[in-house]
mmCIF file of C-alpha atoms in Angstrom:
data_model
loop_
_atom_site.group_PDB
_atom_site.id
_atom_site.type_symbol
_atom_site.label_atom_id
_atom_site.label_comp_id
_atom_site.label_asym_id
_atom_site.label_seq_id
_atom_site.Cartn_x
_atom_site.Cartn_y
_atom_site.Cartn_z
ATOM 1 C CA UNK R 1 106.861 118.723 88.254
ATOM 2 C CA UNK R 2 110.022 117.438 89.059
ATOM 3 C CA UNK R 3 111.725 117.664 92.350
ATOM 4 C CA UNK R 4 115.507 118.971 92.162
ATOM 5 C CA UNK R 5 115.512 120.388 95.807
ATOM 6 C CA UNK R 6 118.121 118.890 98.098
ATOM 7 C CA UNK R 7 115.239 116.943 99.492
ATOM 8 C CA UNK R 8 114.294 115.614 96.353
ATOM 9 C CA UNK R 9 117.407 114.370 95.611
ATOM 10 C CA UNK R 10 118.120 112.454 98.641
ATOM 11 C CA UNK R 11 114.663 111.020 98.114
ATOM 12 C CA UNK R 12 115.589 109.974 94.970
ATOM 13 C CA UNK R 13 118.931 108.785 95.803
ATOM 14 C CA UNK R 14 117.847 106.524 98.664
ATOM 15 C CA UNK R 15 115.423 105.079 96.208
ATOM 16 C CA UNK R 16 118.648 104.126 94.286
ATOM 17 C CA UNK R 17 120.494 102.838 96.914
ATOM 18 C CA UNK R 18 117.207 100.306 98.555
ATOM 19 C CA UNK R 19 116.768 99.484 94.617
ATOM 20 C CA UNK R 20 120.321 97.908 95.307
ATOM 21 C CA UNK R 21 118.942 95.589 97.823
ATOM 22 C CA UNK R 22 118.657 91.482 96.856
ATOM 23 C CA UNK R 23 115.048 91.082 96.489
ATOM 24 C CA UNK R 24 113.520 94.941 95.392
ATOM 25 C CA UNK R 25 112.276 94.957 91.987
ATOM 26 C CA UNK R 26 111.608 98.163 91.221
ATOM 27 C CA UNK R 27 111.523 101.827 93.297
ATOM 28 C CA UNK R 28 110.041 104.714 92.141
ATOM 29 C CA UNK R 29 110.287 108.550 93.802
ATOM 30 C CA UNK R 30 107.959 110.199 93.694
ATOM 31 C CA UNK R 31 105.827 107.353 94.569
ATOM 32 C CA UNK R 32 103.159 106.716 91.973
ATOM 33 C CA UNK R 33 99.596 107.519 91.772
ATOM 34 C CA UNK R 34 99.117 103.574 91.292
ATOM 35 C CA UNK R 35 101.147 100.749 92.255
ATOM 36 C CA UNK R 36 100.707 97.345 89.694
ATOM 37 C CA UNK R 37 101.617 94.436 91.378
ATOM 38 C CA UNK R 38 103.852 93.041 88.915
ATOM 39 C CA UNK R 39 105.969 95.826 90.705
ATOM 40 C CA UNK R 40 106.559 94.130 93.956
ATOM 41 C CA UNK R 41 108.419 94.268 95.885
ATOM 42 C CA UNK R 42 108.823 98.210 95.362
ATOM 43 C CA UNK R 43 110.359 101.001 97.318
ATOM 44 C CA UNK R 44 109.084 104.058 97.215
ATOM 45 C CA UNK R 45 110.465 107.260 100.109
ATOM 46 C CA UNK R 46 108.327 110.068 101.907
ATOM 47 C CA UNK R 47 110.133 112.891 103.066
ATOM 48 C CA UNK R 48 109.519 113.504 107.144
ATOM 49 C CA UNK R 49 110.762 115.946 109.736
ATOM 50 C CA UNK R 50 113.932 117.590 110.306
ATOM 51 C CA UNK R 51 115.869 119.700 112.423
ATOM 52 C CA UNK R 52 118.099 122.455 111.690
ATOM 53 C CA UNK R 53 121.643 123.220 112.860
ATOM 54 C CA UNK R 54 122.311 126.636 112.798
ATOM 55 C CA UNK R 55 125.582 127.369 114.194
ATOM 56 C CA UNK R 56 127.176 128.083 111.307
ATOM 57 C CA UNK R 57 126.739 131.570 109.594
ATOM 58 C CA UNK R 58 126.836 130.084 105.964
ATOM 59 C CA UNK R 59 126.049 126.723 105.893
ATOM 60 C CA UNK R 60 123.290 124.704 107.929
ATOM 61 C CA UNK R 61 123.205 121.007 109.068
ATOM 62 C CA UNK R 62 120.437 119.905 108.261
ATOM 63 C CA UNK R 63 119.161 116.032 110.123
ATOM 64 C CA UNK R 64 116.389 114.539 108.406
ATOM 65 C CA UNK R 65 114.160 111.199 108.783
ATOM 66 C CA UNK R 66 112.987 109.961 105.212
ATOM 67 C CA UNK R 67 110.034 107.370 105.458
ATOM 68 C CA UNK R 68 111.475 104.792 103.138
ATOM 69 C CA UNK R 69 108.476 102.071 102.268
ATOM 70 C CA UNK R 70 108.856 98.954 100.673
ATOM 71 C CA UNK R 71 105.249 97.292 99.514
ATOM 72 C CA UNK R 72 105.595 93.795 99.106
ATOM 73 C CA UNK R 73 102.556 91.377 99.146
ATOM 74 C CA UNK R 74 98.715 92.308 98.258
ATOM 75 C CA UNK R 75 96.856 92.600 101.357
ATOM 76 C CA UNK R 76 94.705 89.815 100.171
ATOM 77 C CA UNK R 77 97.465 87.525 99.863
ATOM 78 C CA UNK R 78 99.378 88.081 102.560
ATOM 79 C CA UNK R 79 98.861 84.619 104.687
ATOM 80 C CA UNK R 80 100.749 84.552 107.322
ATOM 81 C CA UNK R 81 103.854 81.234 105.894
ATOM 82 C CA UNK R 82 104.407 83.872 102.701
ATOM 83 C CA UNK R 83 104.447 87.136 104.944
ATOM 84 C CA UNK R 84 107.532 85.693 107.396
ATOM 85 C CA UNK R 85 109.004 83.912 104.505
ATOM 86 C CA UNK R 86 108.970 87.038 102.220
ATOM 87 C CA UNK R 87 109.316 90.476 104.571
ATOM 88 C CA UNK R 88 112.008 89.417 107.017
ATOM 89 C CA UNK R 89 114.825 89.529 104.377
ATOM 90 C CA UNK R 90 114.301 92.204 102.875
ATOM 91 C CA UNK R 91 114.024 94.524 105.945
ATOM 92 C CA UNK R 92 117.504 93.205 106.561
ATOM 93 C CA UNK R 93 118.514 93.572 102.694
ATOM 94 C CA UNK R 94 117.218 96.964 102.375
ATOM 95 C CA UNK R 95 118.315 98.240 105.637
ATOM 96 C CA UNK R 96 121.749 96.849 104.796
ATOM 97 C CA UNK R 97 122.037 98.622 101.636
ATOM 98 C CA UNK R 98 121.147 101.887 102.914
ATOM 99 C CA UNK R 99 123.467 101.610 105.719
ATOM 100 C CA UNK R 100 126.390 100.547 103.574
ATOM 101 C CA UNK R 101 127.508 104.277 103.312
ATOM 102 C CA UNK R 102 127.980 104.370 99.648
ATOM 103 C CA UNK R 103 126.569 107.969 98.676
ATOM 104 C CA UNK R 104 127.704 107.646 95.084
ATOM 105 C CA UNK R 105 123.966 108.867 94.003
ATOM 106 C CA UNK R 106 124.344 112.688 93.544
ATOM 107 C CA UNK R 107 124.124 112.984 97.774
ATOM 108 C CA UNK R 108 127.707 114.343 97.504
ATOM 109 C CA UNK R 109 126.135 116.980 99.839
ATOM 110 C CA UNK R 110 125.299 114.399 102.598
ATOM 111 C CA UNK R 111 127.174 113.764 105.271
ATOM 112 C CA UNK R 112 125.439 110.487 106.885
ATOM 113 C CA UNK R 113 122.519 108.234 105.876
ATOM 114 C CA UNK R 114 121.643 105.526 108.556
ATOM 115 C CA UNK R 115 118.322 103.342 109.430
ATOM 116 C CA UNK R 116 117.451 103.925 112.710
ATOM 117 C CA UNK R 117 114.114 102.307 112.996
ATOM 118 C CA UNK R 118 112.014 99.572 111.530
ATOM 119 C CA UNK R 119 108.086 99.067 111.300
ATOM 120 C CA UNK R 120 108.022 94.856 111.608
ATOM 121 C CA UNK R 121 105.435 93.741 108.985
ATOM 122 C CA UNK R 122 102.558 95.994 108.645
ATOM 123 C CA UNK R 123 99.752 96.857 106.055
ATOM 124 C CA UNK R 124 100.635 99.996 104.464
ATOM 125 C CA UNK R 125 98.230 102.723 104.378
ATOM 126 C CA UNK R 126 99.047 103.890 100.706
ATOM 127 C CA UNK R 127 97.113 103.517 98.105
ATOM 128 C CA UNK R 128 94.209 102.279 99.844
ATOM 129 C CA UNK R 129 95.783 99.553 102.418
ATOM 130 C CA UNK R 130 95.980 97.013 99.448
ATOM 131 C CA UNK R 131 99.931 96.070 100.096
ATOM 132 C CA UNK R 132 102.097 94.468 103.291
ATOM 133 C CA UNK R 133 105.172 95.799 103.401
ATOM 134 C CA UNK R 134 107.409 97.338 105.796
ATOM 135 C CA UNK R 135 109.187 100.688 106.703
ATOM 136 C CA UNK R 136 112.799 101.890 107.254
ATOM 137 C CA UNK R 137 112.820 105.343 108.782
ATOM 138 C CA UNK R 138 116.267 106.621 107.865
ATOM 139 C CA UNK R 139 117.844 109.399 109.602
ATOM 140 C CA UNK R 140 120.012 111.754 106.729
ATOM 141 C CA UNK R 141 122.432 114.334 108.066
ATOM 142 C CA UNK R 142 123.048 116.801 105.157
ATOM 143 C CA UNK R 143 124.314 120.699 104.349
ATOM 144 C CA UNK R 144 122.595 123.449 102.946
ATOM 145 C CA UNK R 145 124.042 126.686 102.317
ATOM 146 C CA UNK R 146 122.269 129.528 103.666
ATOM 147 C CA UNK R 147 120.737 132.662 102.119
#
């Protein structure tokens, strides 16, 4: 089933932006059932809370945090030299690409995407803990009209 909600398509769009990003090799949305290593480093987004602005009688504000991932290293090969070598810059290249403000990826409906939080190096409970990685929790303010 595809996914052409306004959710969906930020999801999607965010993938295209991080996918931007010096050092991503691939991104998929939705994530995949299994991730191949030859993929890495991949970025994949989760859709998380939001809050709803309802002043307006026809059209609602919508602020939403999307759980952007990136997997980058197999958990079993994760020493410590590769891990600060490898992670580091690509929190900062990813985070820099999504913060760039360049919704040319069907998001005309957005209004602001913008990181506000990163995880630091951590193992990433998807697909069974197997991949180090990192993730961007990015805060999208967006419009809906209402029915």
């Amino acid at each position: 089933m595809t996914d052409t909600s306004r959710i969906g398509l930020i999801n999607k769009g965010l993938i295209d932006i991080a996918k931007t990003a010096v050092g991503v090799t691939a991104g998929f949305y939705p994530p995949p059932p299994q991730l191949d290593t030859v993929s890495l480093p991949a970025v994949f987004a989760f859709t998380g809370s939001g809050s709803y602005n309802l002043d307006e009688t026809e059209i609602s504000q919508i602020t939403r945090i999307f759980r952007v991932q990136v997997a980058c290293l197999p958990t079993g090969q994760g020493n410590p030299k590769d891990r600060e070598e490898q992670i580091p810059p690509l929190i900062v290249n990813v985070a820099h690409a999504l913060n760039a403000k360049q919704y040319t990826h069907n998001l005309d409906f957005v209004e602001e995407i913008r990181v506000v939080n990163d995880s630091g190096l951590v193992i990433l409970p998807e697909w069974g803990a197997k991949f180090i990685g990192f993730e961007l929790q990015v805060e999208v303010k967006y419009f809906e009209r209402r029915t």
